[in-house]
mmCIF file of C-alpha atoms in Angstrom:
data_model
loop_
_atom_site.group_PDB
_atom_site.id
_atom_site.type_symbol
_atom_site.label_atom_id
_atom_site.label_comp_id
_atom_site.label_asym_id
_atom_site.label_seq_id
_atom_site.Cartn_x
_atom_site.Cartn_y
_atom_site.Cartn_z
ATOM 1 C CA UNK A 1031 41.726 -20.319 40.075
ATOM 2 C CA UNK A 1032 38.516 -21.753 38.680
ATOM 3 C CA UNK A 1033 36.573 -19.836 35.946
ATOM 4 C CA UNK A 1034 32.814 -19.645 36.320
ATOM 5 C CA UNK A 1035 31.367 -20.371 32.839
ATOM 6 C CA UNK A 1036 27.687 -20.231 33.662
ATOM 7 C CA UNK A 1037 27.356 -16.617 32.451
ATOM 8 C CA UNK A 1038 29.499 -16.974 29.345
ATOM 9 C CA UNK A 1039 27.792 -18.185 26.213
ATOM 10 C CA UNK A 1040 29.763 -18.865 23.057
ATOM 11 C CA UNK A 1041 29.085 -16.627 20.086
ATOM 12 C CA UNK A 1042 27.880 -18.199 16.888
ATOM 13 C CA UNK A 1043 28.759 -16.761 13.471
ATOM 14 C CA UNK A 1044 26.160 -14.708 11.623
ATOM 15 C CA UNK A 1045 24.866 -15.869 8.304
ATOM 16 C CA UNK A 1046 22.829 -13.973 5.774
ATOM 17 C CA UNK A 1047 19.841 -16.121 6.719
ATOM 18 C CA UNK A 1048 19.990 -14.827 10.292
ATOM 19 C CA UNK A 1049 19.677 -11.259 9.064
ATOM 20 C CA UNK A 1050 16.678 -11.924 6.836
ATOM 21 C CA UNK A 1051 18.422 -10.526 3.773
ATOM 22 C CA UNK A 1052 18.795 -13.588 1.614
ATOM 23 C CA UNK A 1053 18.386 -13.091 -2.082
ATOM 24 C CA UNK A 1054 14.750 -13.045 -3.258
ATOM 25 C CA UNK A 1055 13.533 -12.701 0.338
ATOM 26 C CA UNK A 1056 11.540 -9.602 1.196
ATOM 27 C CA UNK A 1057 12.109 -8.067 4.609
ATOM 28 C CA UNK A 1058 9.160 -8.266 6.947
ATOM 29 C CA UNK A 1059 6.867 -5.287 6.612
ATOM 30 C CA UNK A 1060 6.137 -3.216 9.659
ATOM 31 C CA UNK A 1061 2.603 -2.663 10.894
ATOM 32 C CA UNK A 1062 2.658 0.905 9.560
ATOM 33 C CA UNK A 1063 3.735 -0.269 6.107
ATOM 34 C CA UNK A 1064 0.937 -2.826 6.035
ATOM 35 C CA UNK A 1065 -1.582 -0.182 7.096
ATOM 36 C CA UNK A 1066 -0.420 2.192 4.351
ATOM 37 C CA UNK A 1067 -0.488 -0.633 1.822
ATOM 38 C CA UNK A 1068 -4.058 -1.505 2.807
ATOM 39 C CA UNK A 1069 -5.155 2.123 2.561
ATOM 40 C CA UNK A 1070 -3.514 2.522 -0.844
ATOM 41 C CA UNK A 1071 -4.968 -0.787 -2.085
ATOM 42 C CA UNK A 1072 -8.428 0.323 -0.958
ATOM 43 C CA UNK A 1073 -8.007 3.641 -2.777
ATOM 44 C CA UNK A 1074 -6.990 1.875 -6.000
ATOM 45 C CA UNK A 1075 -9.866 -0.603 -5.714
ATOM 46 C CA UNK A 1076 -12.284 2.257 -5.053
ATOM 47 C CA UNK A 1077 -11.123 3.971 -8.260
ATOM 48 C CA UNK A 1078 -11.635 0.741 -10.208
ATOM 49 C CA UNK A 1079 -15.110 0.171 -8.761
ATOM 50 C CA UNK A 1080 -16.332 3.728 -9.286
ATOM 51 C CA UNK A 1081 -14.953 3.822 -12.846
ATOM 52 C CA UNK A 1082 -16.668 0.512 -13.641
ATOM 53 C CA UNK A 1083 -19.926 1.957 -12.275
ATOM 54 C CA UNK A 1084 -19.564 5.012 -14.541
ATOM 55 C CA UNK A 1085 -18.903 2.818 -17.565
ATOM 56 C CA UNK A 1086 -21.926 0.662 -16.735
ATOM 57 C CA UNK A 1087 -24.200 3.696 -16.355
ATOM 58 C CA UNK A 1088 -22.855 5.190 -19.615
ATOM 59 C CA UNK A 1089 -23.685 1.932 -21.378
ATOM 60 C CA UNK A 1090 -27.154 1.875 -19.859
ATOM 61 C CA UNK A 1091 -27.743 5.498 -20.900
ATOM 62 C CA UNK A 1092 -26.518 4.838 -24.459
ATOM 63 C CA UNK A 1093 -28.815 1.832 -24.803
ATOM 64 C CA UNK A 1094 -31.815 3.610 -23.271
ATOM 65 C CA UNK A 1095 -31.937 1.370 -20.206
ATOM 66 C CA UNK A 1096 -30.972 3.996 -17.588
ATOM 67 C CA UNK A 1097 -34.146 4.940 -15.742
ATOM 68 C CA UNK A 1098 -32.725 7.737 -13.587
ATOM 69 C CA UNK A 1099 -30.573 10.080 -15.680
ATOM 70 C CA UNK A 1100 -29.175 11.839 -12.616
ATOM 71 C CA UNK A 1101 -27.313 8.712 -11.458
ATOM 72 C CA UNK A 1102 -24.690 9.061 -14.221
ATOM 73 C CA UNK A 1103 -23.380 12.504 -13.146
ATOM 74 C CA UNK A 1104 -23.395 11.316 -9.520
ATOM 75 C CA UNK A 1105 -21.346 8.245 -10.481
ATOM 76 C CA UNK A 1106 -18.958 10.433 -12.488
ATOM 77 C CA UNK A 1107 -18.482 12.724 -9.486
ATOM 78 C CA UNK A 1108 -17.792 9.745 -7.214
ATOM 79 C CA UNK A 1109 -15.221 8.425 -9.691
ATOM 80 C CA UNK A 1110 -13.519 11.824 -9.946
ATOM 81 C CA UNK A 1111 -13.377 12.184 -6.153
ATOM 82 C CA UNK A 1112 -11.929 8.699 -5.669
ATOM 83 C CA UNK A 1113 -9.315 9.342 -8.379
ATOM 84 C CA UNK A 1114 -8.366 12.687 -6.816
ATOM 85 C CA UNK A 1115 -8.036 11.018 -3.422
ATOM 86 C CA UNK A 1116 -5.742 8.340 -4.822
ATOM 87 C CA UNK A 1117 -3.607 10.980 -6.562
ATOM 88 C CA UNK A 1118 -3.397 12.961 -3.320
ATOM 89 C CA UNK A 1119 -2.308 9.842 -1.415
ATOM 90 C CA UNK A 1120 0.351 9.163 -4.016
ATOM 91 C CA UNK A 1121 1.628 12.728 -3.897
ATOM 92 C CA UNK A 1122 1.777 12.711 -0.082
ATOM 93 C CA UNK A 1123 3.638 9.380 -0.110
ATOM 94 C CA UNK A 1124 6.175 10.727 -2.628
ATOM 95 C CA UNK A 1125 6.576 13.897 -0.598
ATOM 96 C CA UNK A 1126 7.189 11.908 2.592
ATOM 97 C CA UNK A 1127 9.662 9.678 0.748
ATOM 98 C CA UNK A 1128 11.653 12.640 -0.548
ATOM 99 C CA UNK A 1129 11.730 14.140 2.956
ATOM 100 C CA UNK A 1130 13.097 10.859 4.327
ATOM 101 C CA UNK A 1131 15.733 10.793 1.598
ATOM 102 C CA UNK A 1132 16.746 14.363 2.502
ATOM 103 C CA UNK A 1133 17.093 13.375 6.165
ATOM 104 C CA UNK A 1134 19.221 10.357 5.350
ATOM 105 C CA UNK A 1135 21.561 12.052 2.936
#
């Protein structure tokens, strides 16, 4: 009786490199993780930019160079809104993380 070997492929042993879990190697991020990272990075950068604008306008006001006095409270409001948005994003992410932990455990 002859054995047909065309459908049988030998198995090769797994190594840690095949699994993508070698030491100091980060697993590939999913598209959703990259999207969240981009959104969070944009929120952090927006906070930095709006806070820098407030500081610049405060300096200009203190040195008498600010021509429109109403721009400082507007800039402060923008900075407060961007900070609140970043805090809300952080809180939602932590809430989602704790829900995932509850599901897994």
